[in-house]
Tab-separated table of C-alpha atoms and ligand atoms in Angstrom:
chain	number	residue	atom	x	y	z
A	1	MET	CA	0.000	0.000	0.000
A	2	ASN	CA	1.217	3.412	-0.846
A	3	GLU	CA	0.828	4.825	2.586
A	4	LYS	CA	3.705	6.129	4.524
A	5	ARG	CA	4.549	8.240	7.458
A	6	LYS	CA	4.607	11.826	6.341
A	7	GLN	CA	6.372	13.231	9.294
A	8	ARG	CA	7.463	11.901	12.620
A	9	LYS	CA	6.258	14.021	15.438
A	10	LYS	CA	7.467	13.636	18.983
A	11	LYS	CA	4.386	12.927	21.002
A	12	LYS	CA	3.612	11.818	24.478
A	13	ARG	CA	3.258	8.067	24.496
A	14	PRO	CA	-0.467	7.381	24.471
A	15	THR	CA	-2.173	5.415	27.201
A	16	ALA	CA	-4.558	2.540	26.519
A	17	GLY	CA	-7.958	3.494	25.132
A	18	GLU	CA	-6.921	7.047	24.376
A	19	PRO	CA	-7.172	8.150	20.733
A	20	TYR	CA	-4.304	10.076	19.161
A	21	PRO	CA	-3.795	11.551	15.686
A	22	VAL	CA	-1.550	9.974	13.072
A	23	THR	CA	-0.739	11.675	9.773
A	24	ARG	CA	-0.804	9.297	6.839
A	25	ALA	CA	0.353	10.001	3.345
A	26	VAL	CA	-0.850	8.761	-0.022
A	27	THR	CA	2.146	8.870	-2.330
A	28	HIS	CA	2.936	8.324	-6.007
A	29	ILE	CA	0.071	10.190	-7.573
A	30	ARG	CA	1.350	11.104	-11.007
A	31	LEU	CA	0.412	14.522	-12.308
A	32	VAL	CA	-1.058	14.114	-15.741
A	33	GLU	CA	-0.446	16.554	-18.511
A	34	VAL	CA	-3.762	17.150	-20.166
A	35	ASN	CA	-2.357	19.356	-22.883
A	36	PRO	CA	1.306	19.744	-23.755
A	37	GLY	CA	3.122	22.513	-21.944
A	38	LYS	CA	0.629	22.651	-19.113
A	39	LEU	CA	3.256	21.805	-16.532
A	40	ALA	CA	5.914	24.014	-18.157
A	41	ALA	CA	5.243	26.755	-15.618
A	42	LEU	CA	5.882	24.283	-12.824
A	43	ASP	CA	9.043	23.050	-14.577
A	44	ALA	CA	10.234	26.651	-14.741
A	45	LEU	CA	9.500	27.249	-11.074
A	46	ALA	CA	11.269	24.116	-9.791
A	47	PRO	CA	14.945	25.122	-10.282
A	48	VAL	CA	14.311	28.598	-8.879
A	49	TYR	CA	12.613	27.149	-5.821
A	50	LEU	CA	15.328	24.522	-5.387
A	51	ALA	CA	18.110	27.138	-5.506
A	52	LEU	CA	16.346	29.382	-2.992
A	53	CYS	CA	15.613	26.506	-0.647
A	54	GLN	CA	19.247	25.404	-0.912
A	55	ALA	CA	20.453	28.915	-0.020
A	56	TYR	CA	18.422	28.859	3.203
A	57	VAL	CA	19.466	25.293	3.994
A	58	THR	CA	23.098	26.426	3.786
A	59	LEU	CA	22.343	29.505	5.883
A	60	PHE	CA	20.528	27.494	8.573
A	61	CYS	CA	23.204	24.797	8.650
A	62	THR	CA	26.176	27.129	8.859
A	63	THR	CA	25.605	30.627	10.239
A	64	GLU	CA	22.084	30.830	11.649
A	65	SER	CA	19.920	28.517	13.671
A	66	PRO	CA	16.909	27.209	11.718
A	67	ASN	CA	13.960	29.575	11.881
A	68	LYS	CA	10.766	28.747	10.014
A	69	LEU	CA	9.553	32.308	10.245
A	70	ARG	CA	12.752	34.075	9.308
A	71	ASP	CA	12.452	37.290	7.321
A	72	PRO	CA	13.319	36.845	3.632
A	73	LEU	CA	17.014	37.456	3.009
A	74	TYR	CA	17.765	36.556	-0.600
A	75	GLN	CA	16.619	38.053	-3.869
A	76	THR	CA	14.354	35.806	-5.901
A	77	PRO	CA	11.873	36.031	-8.761
A	78	LEU	CA	9.485	33.959	-6.602
A	79	SER	CA	6.532	35.591	-4.889
A	80	GLU	CA	6.715	36.340	-1.176
A	81	ARG	CA	4.362	33.449	-0.460
A	82	TRP	CA	6.604	30.995	-2.302
A	83	HIS	CA	9.605	32.536	-0.569
A	84	ARG	CA	8.095	31.790	2.845
A	85	VAL	CA	7.344	28.206	1.840
A	86	ALA	CA	11.001	27.758	0.847
A	87	ILE	CA	12.231	29.184	4.174
A	88	MET	CA	9.909	26.887	6.099
A	89	GLN	CA	11.029	23.786	4.236
A	90	ALA	CA	14.721	24.720	4.525
A	91	ALA	CA	14.370	25.234	8.283
A	92	GLY	CA	12.944	21.722	8.628
A	93	ILE	CA	15.765	20.145	6.610
A	94	ALA	CA	18.427	22.076	8.529
A	95	ARG	CA	16.937	21.208	11.899
A	96	SER	CA	17.105	17.465	11.323
A	97	TRP	CA	20.599	17.751	9.824
A	98	ARG	CA	21.778	19.671	12.895
A	99	SER	CA	20.276	17.214	15.335
A	100	ASN	CA	21.803	14.244	13.511
A	101	ARG	CA	25.172	15.943	13.532
A	102	THR	CA	24.916	16.741	17.251
A	103	THR	CA	24.194	13.099	18.034
A	104	ALA	CA	27.143	11.966	15.937
A	105	TYR	CA	29.435	14.517	17.541
A	106	GLN	CA	28.471	13.451	21.057
A	107	GLN	CA	29.149	9.891	20.059
A	108	TYR	CA	32.564	10.895	18.733
A	109	GLN	CA	33.390	12.637	22.008
A	110	ASP	CA	32.338	9.597	24.030
A	111	ASP	CA	34.491	7.388	21.817
A	112	LEU	CA	37.434	9.723	22.190
A	113	GLU	CA	37.072	9.813	25.952
A	114	ARG	CA	36.956	6.030	26.121
A	115	HIS	CA	39.972	5.791	23.836
A	116	GLN	CA	41.988	8.202	25.977
A	117	LYS	CA	40.997	6.360	29.148
A	118	HIS	CA	42.166	3.069	27.695
A	119	GLN	CA	45.357	4.725	26.524
A	120	ALA	CA	46.058	6.115	29.997
A	121	HIS	CA	45.602	2.670	31.521
A	122	GLY	CA	47.650	0.980	28.856
A	123	GLN	CA	44.655	-1.161	27.812
A	124	LEU	CA	44.715	-0.161	24.169
A	125	SER	CA	44.740	-3.030	21.729
A	126	ALA	CA	47.395	-2.997	19.027
A	127	HIS	CA	45.082	-2.039	16.167
A	128	ALA	CA	43.005	0.564	18.040
A	129	LYS	CA	42.923	3.889	16.221
A	130	GLU	CA	42.098	7.224	17.743
A	131	PRO	CA	38.555	8.238	16.699
A	132	GLN	CA	38.537	11.007	14.112
A	133	TRP	CA	35.860	13.636	13.616
A	134	ARG	CA	34.980	14.231	10.010
A	135	ALA	CA	33.270	17.519	9.187
A	136	TRP	CA	29.761	17.067	7.824
A	137	ASN	CA	28.816	18.519	4.473
A	138	VAL	CA	25.783	20.767	4.251
A	139	PRO	CA	22.946	18.799	2.608
A	140	THR	CA	22.630	19.230	-1.141
A	141	LEU	CA	19.147	19.294	-2.614
A	142	ARG	CA	19.253	17.421	-5.896
A	143	GLU	CA	15.737	16.774	-7.057
A	144	PRO	CA	12.920	19.266	-6.671
A	145	CYS	CA	10.731	18.515	-3.672
A	146	ILE	CA	8.209	21.160	-2.730
A	147	GLN	CA	6.347	21.012	0.570
A	148	ALA	CA	3.643	23.460	-0.314
A	149	ASN	CA	0.917	24.953	1.828
A	150	VAL	CA	-2.424	26.342	0.788
A	151	ASN	CA	-0.897	29.790	0.133
A	152	VAL	CA	0.814	28.546	-3.021
A	153	VAL	CA	-0.924	25.303	-3.987
A	154	LYS	CA	-4.650	24.900	-3.512
A	155	LEU	CA	-6.276	21.476	-3.574
A	156	GLU	CA	-9.950	21.325	-4.507
A	157	GLU	CA	-12.342	18.513	-5.198
A	158	SER	CA	-13.355	18.234	-8.802
A	159	ARG	CA	-16.975	18.911	-9.719
A	160	ASP	CA	-17.156	16.696	-12.768
A	161	SER	CA	-16.356	13.021	-12.802
A	162	THR	CA	-13.391	13.071	-15.202
A	163	TYR	CA	-10.936	14.038	-12.453
A	164	ASP	CA	-10.862	13.692	-8.703
A	165	TYR	CA	-9.151	16.924	-7.716
A	166	TRP	CA	-7.763	20.110	-9.132
A	167	LEU	CA	-4.537	21.709	-8.013
A	168	THR	CA	-4.200	25.448	-8.407
A	169	ILE	CA	-0.500	26.282	-8.400
A	170	SER	CA	0.846	29.812	-8.365
A	171	THR	CA	3.741	30.340	-10.735
A	172	LEU	CA	6.626	32.727	-11.312
A	173	GLU	CA	4.290	35.058	-13.178
A	174	LYS	CA	2.410	37.274	-10.773
A	175	GLY	CA	-1.311	36.542	-10.725
A	176	GLN	CA	-0.885	33.663	-13.169
A	177	SER	CA	-1.659	30.317	-11.708
A	178	ILE	CA	-2.002	27.004	-13.461
A	179	GLN	CA	-4.731	24.449	-12.913
A	180	VAL	CA	-3.631	20.838	-12.924
A	181	PRO	CA	-6.111	17.966	-12.736
A	182	VAL	CA	-5.489	15.033	-10.391
A	183	LYS	CA	-6.697	11.562	-11.223
A	184	LEU	CA	-6.458	8.937	-8.516
A	185	ALA	CA	-5.770	5.266	-9.096
A	186	VAL	CA	-8.129	2.687	-7.625
A	187	TYR	CA	-5.753	1.920	-4.760
A	188	HIS	CA	-5.341	5.622	-4.008
A	189	LYS	CA	-9.100	5.912	-3.777
A	190	ALA	CA	-9.314	2.892	-1.511
A	191	ALA	CA	-6.694	4.411	0.794
A	192	LEU	CA	-8.618	7.676	0.926
A	193	THR	CA	-12.016	6.143	1.662
A	194	ASP	CA	-13.174	5.313	5.139
A	195	PRO	CA	-13.922	1.560	5.110
A	196	LYS	CA	-16.806	1.948	7.602
A	197	THR	CA	-18.702	4.981	6.338
A	198	HIS	CA	-17.548	4.777	2.668
A	199	GLN	CA	-16.957	8.511	2.827
A	200	GLY	CA	-13.860	10.211	1.518
A	201	LYS	CA	-11.335	11.145	4.190
A	202	LYS	CA	-10.694	14.793	4.900
A	203	LEU	CA	-7.408	15.723	3.279
A	204	ASN	CA	-4.818	18.056	4.788
A	205	SER	CA	-4.461	21.282	2.893
A	206	SER	CA	-0.687	21.044	2.478
A	207	VAL	CA	0.652	18.833	-0.297
A	208	GLN	CA	4.045	17.684	-1.527
A	209	LEU	CA	5.205	17.900	-5.125
A	210	ASN	CA	8.224	15.923	-6.334
A	211	GLN	CA	9.897	15.988	-9.690
A	212	ARG	CA	11.797	12.854	-10.609
A	213	ASP	CA	13.267	12.320	-14.071
A	214	GLY	CA	11.084	15.078	-15.423
A	215	VAL	CA	7.853	13.609	-14.064
A	216	TRP	CA	5.821	15.320	-11.356
A	217	TRP	CA	4.412	13.345	-8.458
A	218	LEU	CA	1.939	14.443	-5.828
A	219	THR	CA	1.676	13.320	-2.197
A	220	LEU	CA	-1.545	13.914	-0.296
A	221	SER	CA	-2.024	13.370	3.410
A	222	TYR	CA	-4.805	13.025	5.959
A	223	ASP	CA	-5.044	12.747	9.720
A	224	GLU	CA	-6.442	9.670	11.322
A	225	GLU	CA	-7.445	8.950	14.882
A	226	VAL	CA	-5.894	5.787	16.228
A	227	THR	CA	-6.775	4.252	19.566
A	228	GLN	CA	-4.164	2.555	21.677
A	229	GLU	CA	-5.479	-1.010	21.809
A	230	THR	CA	-2.824	-2.705	23.916
A	231	VAL	CA	-4.138	-3.597	27.365
A	232	ALA	CA	-2.048	-3.066	30.478
A	233	GLY	CA	0.018	-6.128	31.303
A	234	ALA	CA	-0.132	-7.530	27.766
A	235	PRO	CA	2.654	-10.074	27.163
A	236	VAL	CA	5.867	-8.503	25.861
A	237	VAL	CA	7.512	-9.687	22.650
A	238	GLY	CA	11.129	-8.571	22.289
A	239	ILE	CA	12.453	-7.516	18.884
A	240	ASP	CA	16.131	-7.741	18.015
A	241	VAL	CA	17.220	-5.688	15.037
A	242	GLY	CA	20.025	-6.659	12.702
A	243	ILE	CA	21.285	-6.834	9.180
A	244	ALA	CA	21.631	-10.595	8.748
A	245	ASN	CA	18.062	-10.860	10.026
A	246	PHE	CA	16.192	-7.583	10.010
A	247	VAL	CA	13.793	-8.616	12.767
A	248	THR	CA	14.092	-11.491	15.268
A	249	THR	CA	11.447	-11.895	17.965
A	250	SER	CA	11.468	-13.558	21.373
A	251	THR	CA	8.677	-15.773	20.026
A	252	GLY	CA	11.379	-17.349	17.858
A	253	LYS	CA	10.411	-15.784	14.510
A	254	GLN	CA	12.623	-14.054	11.962
A	255	TYR	CA	11.576	-11.624	9.252
A	256	GLY	CA	13.560	-10.203	6.365
A	257	SER	CA	17.223	-10.518	5.616
A	258	PHE	CA	20.067	-8.815	3.892
A	259	HIS	CA	20.377	-11.954	1.818
A	260	LYS	CA	22.791	-13.042	-0.862
A	261	ASN	CA	21.281	-11.107	-3.737
A	262	LEU	CA	21.220	-7.827	-1.858
A	263	ARG	CA	24.689	-8.436	-0.524
A	264	ALA	CA	26.111	-8.962	-4.009
A	265	ARG	CA	24.419	-5.850	-5.337
A	266	HIS	CA	25.718	-3.876	-2.414
A	267	LYS	CA	29.255	-5.128	-2.993
A	268	ARG	CA	29.179	-4.128	-6.657
A	269	ASP	CA	27.867	-0.700	-5.773
A	270	ARG	CA	30.556	-0.224	-3.173
A	271	ALA	CA	33.304	-1.097	-5.646
A	272	LYS	CA	31.839	1.385	-8.088
A	273	ARG	CA	31.800	4.168	-5.533
A	274	ARG	CA	35.401	3.411	-4.616
A	275	ARG	CA	36.475	3.742	-8.244
A	276	LYS	CA	34.629	7.034	-8.499
A	277	ALA	CA	36.238	8.317	-5.303
A	278	LYS	CA	39.666	7.444	-6.667
A	279	LEU	CA	38.972	9.277	-9.893
A	280	ARG	CA	37.740	12.261	-7.912
A	281	ALA	CA	40.854	12.388	-5.770
A	282	CYS	CA	43.000	12.174	-8.889
A	283	LEU	CA	41.140	15.009	-10.609
A	284	GLN	CA	41.304	17.100	-7.479
A	285	LYS	CA	45.080	16.743	-7.404
A	286	LYS	CA	45.238	18.032	-10.956
A	287	GLY	CA	43.197	21.056	-9.934
A	288	VAL	CA	40.001	20.204	-11.787
A	289	LYS	CA	37.239	22.479	-10.547
A	290	TYR	CA	34.074	20.475	-11.090
A	291	LEU	CA	34.420	17.034	-9.606
A	292	PRO	CA	32.130	14.111	-10.350
A	293	SER	CA	29.810	13.024	-7.556
A	294	THR	CA	30.492	9.742	-5.779
A	295	SER	CA	26.833	8.959	-5.191
A	296	SER	CA	25.371	6.561	-7.690
A	297	ARG	CA	21.918	5.976	-9.055
A	298	THR	CA	22.168	2.226	-8.546
A	299	GLY	CA	23.224	2.870	-4.963
A	300	GLN	CA	20.164	4.991	-4.330
A	301	ARG	CA	17.969	2.385	-5.934
A	302	LEU	CA	19.533	-0.292	-3.749
A	303	MET	CA	18.885	1.785	-0.623
A	304	ARG	CA	15.238	2.196	-1.595
A	305	HIS	CA	15.024	-1.538	-2.169
A	306	VAL	CA	16.509	-2.406	1.242
A	307	LYS	CA	14.153	0.058	2.929
A	308	HIS	CA	11.247	-1.576	1.155
A	309	GLU	CA	12.361	-5.025	2.369
A	310	ILE	CA	12.667	-3.678	5.912
A	311	ASN	CA	9.162	-2.202	5.770
A	312	HIS	CA	7.831	-5.536	4.598
A	313	ALA	CA	9.623	-7.440	7.377
A	314	VAL	CA	8.309	-5.148	10.113
A	315	HIS	CA	4.807	-5.302	8.650
A	316	GLN	CA	4.888	-9.113	8.693
A	317	CYS	CA	6.024	-9.094	12.295
A	318	PHE	CA	3.117	-6.890	13.389
A	319	ALA	CA	0.587	-8.782	11.251
A	320	GLU	CA	1.663	-12.197	12.594
A	321	PRO	CA	-1.416	-13.935	14.092
A	322	GLU	CA	0.632	-15.013	17.085
A	323	HIS	CA	1.527	-11.382	17.783
A	324	GLN	CA	-2.017	-10.043	18.156
A	325	GLY	CA	-2.783	-8.606	21.575
A	326	VAL	CA	0.856	-8.387	22.599
A	327	GLN	CA	3.103	-5.402	23.164
A	328	PHE	CA	6.585	-5.059	21.750
A	329	ALA	CA	9.963	-4.089	23.159
A	330	TYR	CA	12.664	-3.058	20.720
A	331	GLU	CA	16.151	-1.669	20.815
A	332	ALA	CA	16.549	2.047	21.170
A	333	LEU	CA	19.442	1.954	18.703
A	334	SER	CA	22.034	4.616	19.266
A	335	VAL	CA	24.754	5.417	16.777
A	336	ALA	CA	27.140	3.513	19.045
A	337	SER	CA	25.140	0.320	19.220
A	338	MET	CA	24.540	0.474	15.476
A	339	ARG	CA	28.232	0.612	14.922
A	340	PHE	CA	28.714	-2.215	17.309
A	341	LYS	CA	26.036	-4.346	15.703
A	342	ALA	CA	27.184	-3.859	12.151
A	343	ARG	CA	30.893	-4.062	12.635
A	344	ALA	CA	31.170	-6.631	9.896
A	345	GLN	CA	29.233	-4.458	7.470
A	346	ASN	CA	30.326	-1.071	6.285
A	347	ALA	CA	29.528	2.494	7.224
A	348	TYR	CA	27.228	3.160	4.295
A	349	LEU	CA	24.911	0.340	5.156
A	350	ARG	CA	24.705	0.673	8.877
A	351	ALA	CA	24.163	4.414	8.833
A	352	SER	CA	21.428	4.392	6.266
A	353	ASN	CA	19.542	1.227	6.883
A	354	LEU	CA	19.920	-0.200	10.350
A	355	GLY	CA	18.366	2.931	11.814
A	356	HIS	CA	15.398	2.511	9.498
A	357	ILE	CA	14.237	-0.662	11.304
A	358	PRO	CA	13.427	0.900	14.711
A	359	GLN	CA	11.814	3.818	12.881
A	360	GLN	CA	9.529	1.404	11.074
A	361	ILE	CA	8.721	-0.420	14.312
A	362	ALA	CA	7.759	2.893	15.932
A	363	TRP	CA	5.640	3.854	12.928
A	364	ASN	CA	3.853	0.484	12.742
A	365	SER	CA	3.070	0.606	16.433
A	366	GLN	CA	1.739	4.147	16.072
A	367	LYS	CA	-0.534	3.508	13.128
A	368	ARG	CA	-1.869	0.231	14.516
A	369	GLY	CA	-2.376	1.430	18.083
A	370	VAL	CA	-0.070	-1.265	19.420
A	371	LYS	CA	2.281	-0.495	22.267
A	372	ALA	CA	5.983	-0.747	21.434
A	373	THR	CA	8.571	0.447	23.913
A	374	PRO	CA	12.151	1.316	23.027
A	375	VAL	CA	14.413	-0.254	25.647
A	376	ILE	CA	18.106	-0.079	26.515
A	377	SER	CA	19.999	-2.375	24.201
A	378	ALA	CA	23.442	-2.335	25.821
A	379	TYR	CA	24.819	-5.865	26.272
A	380	SER	CA	21.560	-7.434	25.069
A	381	SER	CA	23.619	-9.526	22.656
A	382	GLN	CA	26.196	-10.602	25.261
A	383	GLU	CA	23.905	-11.234	28.220
A	384	CYS	CA	22.761	-14.810	28.813
A	385	SER	CA	18.974	-14.871	28.901
A	386	VAL	CA	19.065	-17.698	31.434
A	387	CYS	CA	21.716	-16.751	34.001
A	388	HIS	CA	22.518	-13.111	33.027
A	389	TYR	CA	26.229	-13.881	32.689
A	390	THR	CA	27.502	-11.114	30.376
A	391	ASP	CA	30.655	-11.536	28.358
A	392	HIS	CA	31.691	-11.095	24.745
A	393	LYS	CA	33.047	-14.637	24.885
A	394	ASN	CA	29.431	-15.797	25.003
A	395	ARG	CA	29.459	-15.031	21.286
A	396	PRO	CA	31.825	-17.443	19.560
A	397	ASP	CA	30.560	-16.104	16.211
A	398	GLN	CA	27.992	-13.720	14.784
A	399	ARG	CA	25.158	-16.253	14.755
A	400	THR	CA	25.754	-18.215	17.913
A	401	PHE	CA	25.168	-17.521	21.556
A	402	ARG	CA	26.764	-19.971	23.984
A	403	CYS	CA	26.867	-19.097	27.675
A	404	GLN	CA	30.255	-19.614	29.289
A	405	VAL	CA	28.657	-20.349	32.660
A	406	CYS	CA	25.374	-22.194	32.303
A	407	GLY	CA	25.974	-23.530	28.798
A	408	PHE	CA	22.726	-22.154	27.351
A	409	GLU	CA	22.969	-22.151	23.576
A	410	ALA	CA	20.717	-20.412	21.063
A	411	HIS	CA	20.670	-18.262	17.954
A	412	ALA	CA	22.369	-15.038	19.049
A	413	ASP	CA	19.547	-12.803	17.811
A	414	TYR	CA	16.938	-14.894	19.594
A	415	ASN	CA	18.838	-14.705	22.885
A	416	ALA	CA	19.057	-10.916	22.480
A	417	SER	CA	15.346	-10.574	21.750
A	418	VAL	CA	14.485	-12.463	24.947
A	419	ASN	CA	16.699	-10.083	26.930
A	420	LEU	CA	15.042	-7.082	25.300
A	421	SER	CA	11.549	-8.377	26.087
A	422	ARG	CA	12.405	-8.253	29.791
A	423	ARG	CA	13.769	-4.743	29.781
A	424	VAL	CA	10.415	-2.942	29.600
A	425	GLY	CA	10.083	-1.001	32.834
A	426	ASP	CA	13.500	-2.094	34.081
A	427	ARG	CA	14.187	0.928	36.279
A	428	GLN	CA	17.478	-0.370	37.594
A	429	LEU	CA	18.948	-0.532	34.085
A	430	ARG	CA	17.468	2.781	33.067
A	431	ALA	CA	19.141	4.467	36.038
A	432	CYS	CA	22.590	3.406	34.816
A	433	ARG	CA	24.792	6.222	33.626
A	434	ASP	CA	26.970	4.323	31.181
A	435	ARG	CA	27.708	0.912	29.711
A	436	SER	CA	30.005	-0.156	32.526
A	437	ALA	CA	27.247	0.538	35.080
A	438	ILE	CA	24.880	-1.591	32.996
A	439	LYS	CA	27.366	-4.425	32.883
A	440	ALA	CA	27.795	-4.227	36.669
A	441	VAL	CA	24.026	-4.536	37.180
A	442	LEU	CA	23.836	-7.549	34.847
A	443	MET	CA	26.735	-9.297	36.580
A	444	GLN	CA	25.089	-8.617	39.921
A	445	ARG	CA	21.979	-10.362	38.595
A	446	HIS	CA	24.177	-13.230	37.539
A	447	GLU	CA	25.490	-13.506	41.113
A	448	THR	CA	21.918	-13.598	42.411
A	449	TRP	CA	21.114	-16.345	39.898
A	450	LYS	CA	24.131	-18.355	41.051
A	451	GLN	CA	23.084	-18.090	44.669
A	452	GLN	CA	19.587	-19.256	43.741
A	453	GLN	CA	21.176	-22.229	42.001
A	454	GLY	CA	23.250	-22.898	45.109
A	455	MET	CA	26.540	-22.211	43.381
A	456	GLY	CA	29.568	-20.723	45.010
A	457	ASN	CA	32.086	-18.363	43.494
A	458	THR	CA	33.067	-20.606	40.670
A	459	SER	CA	34.876	-19.045	37.772
A	460	PRO	CA	33.230	-19.200	34.377
A	461	VAL	CA	35.847	-21.504	32.845
A	462	LYS	CA	35.579	-24.089	35.596
A	463	ARG	CA	31.819	-24.092	35.420
A	464	ARG	CA	31.882	-24.626	31.723
A	465	LYS	CA	33.957	-27.761	32.126
A	466	ARG	CA	31.474	-29.466	34.374
A	467	GLY	CA	28.462	-27.404	33.386
A	468	GLU	CA	26.827	-29.825	30.933
A	469	SER	CA	23.939	-30.590	33.249
A	470	SER	CA	23.041	-26.956	33.862
A	471	ALA	CA	22.147	-26.567	30.207
A	472	ALA	CA	18.879	-28.165	31.224
A	473	VAL	CA	17.970	-24.927	32.983
A	474	SER	CA	17.518	-23.324	29.620
A	475	SER	CA	13.840	-24.071	29.367
A	476	ILE	CA	12.201	-20.867	28.222
B	1	ZN	ZN1	24.058	-18.506	31.113
């Protein structure tokens, strides 16, 4: 279905039975050209708008803090109304860029601090490198995307049956607007009709226009009331997020995978980008002014494809019959844990795609009215879900979890998802200031477990040698 989150708003987490609004988008509505040249005015406007928006993005990312209501600064042939729309959109882009950069910078500082601490104590491994901060480039707007409000683009229902809507778009020429008809596909209509009352849904007045390869696309949106359906005390299903398996649940299910085909495509794309980067560096040395870009079309297509696969995997997980009436717990992935999780993969992948999985989980829970709680993920892959013993040696390889103390053995992602399912409302863990405090709490729990089992202070290695029988404890 062509419905997607339009924007992610930070909201208070809803309580059961309480309705809350969700904005849903209907995408990929192609603007039809009834007579040739009809959209020429829009084609003419696009580059002007893009350049103006880019100027404010640069301003808001470098010298000023993003301000949606900033007074116009630059000269433009666009009307004042269009100018304000551009400022508003640029402020939004700059704000998210700034917040992403802040998060990354904090992470860098934490890494640096840890590195220096290890260095001071002489605990640095031979191949440890000092973390480096790389300056972020200001975002470049490539393809026209216009987030228009009613001041510049008016959406009206059509009176005759040939078309569904009419868009009135103001152009570069003062007082000259164009009228573009909108025809909806059957599945667009289905998405915009209330299944109970068979009435059309009330559309939001702001629309988005995208130009891709010379074709214009329209995105419409509407608000929907969703009621939180999850009852208090509903059983918790833990979700572990990864690249080998996108989603693994504590009910023992796996959805989606970065499988062979995708992996091969990704490898090819990476090699291509490397070649391009080499060429670029070479040209730069020779003093060539205009350098070729290293981003590739196939790479972008691949990213879209992986995102699509992720969406499908998360959807399957929520639609699973066994998962009705439950609540979910998933990893609140930080940049650090992402890096940790995807060490075997490369930067490109982990940055762009791993973070998309928790976003999709949050979105699915929101639109379905199902409770999903982000929980602390630190050590969830190293902690034994039976005895809480936490050690990286519990992971002999990427796939396997084998406890050094109690001998519990399982798929590593499954073990992690069980740990995550128990971390909802874990105040003791939430109170921890850093990873070492979390590890201390987990090891303390392990001690408690040992006492309950009537074990003394046996070291992990010794226990493993005679620990065959305790594997029987692993009945969960
Ligand atoms: Zn164990």
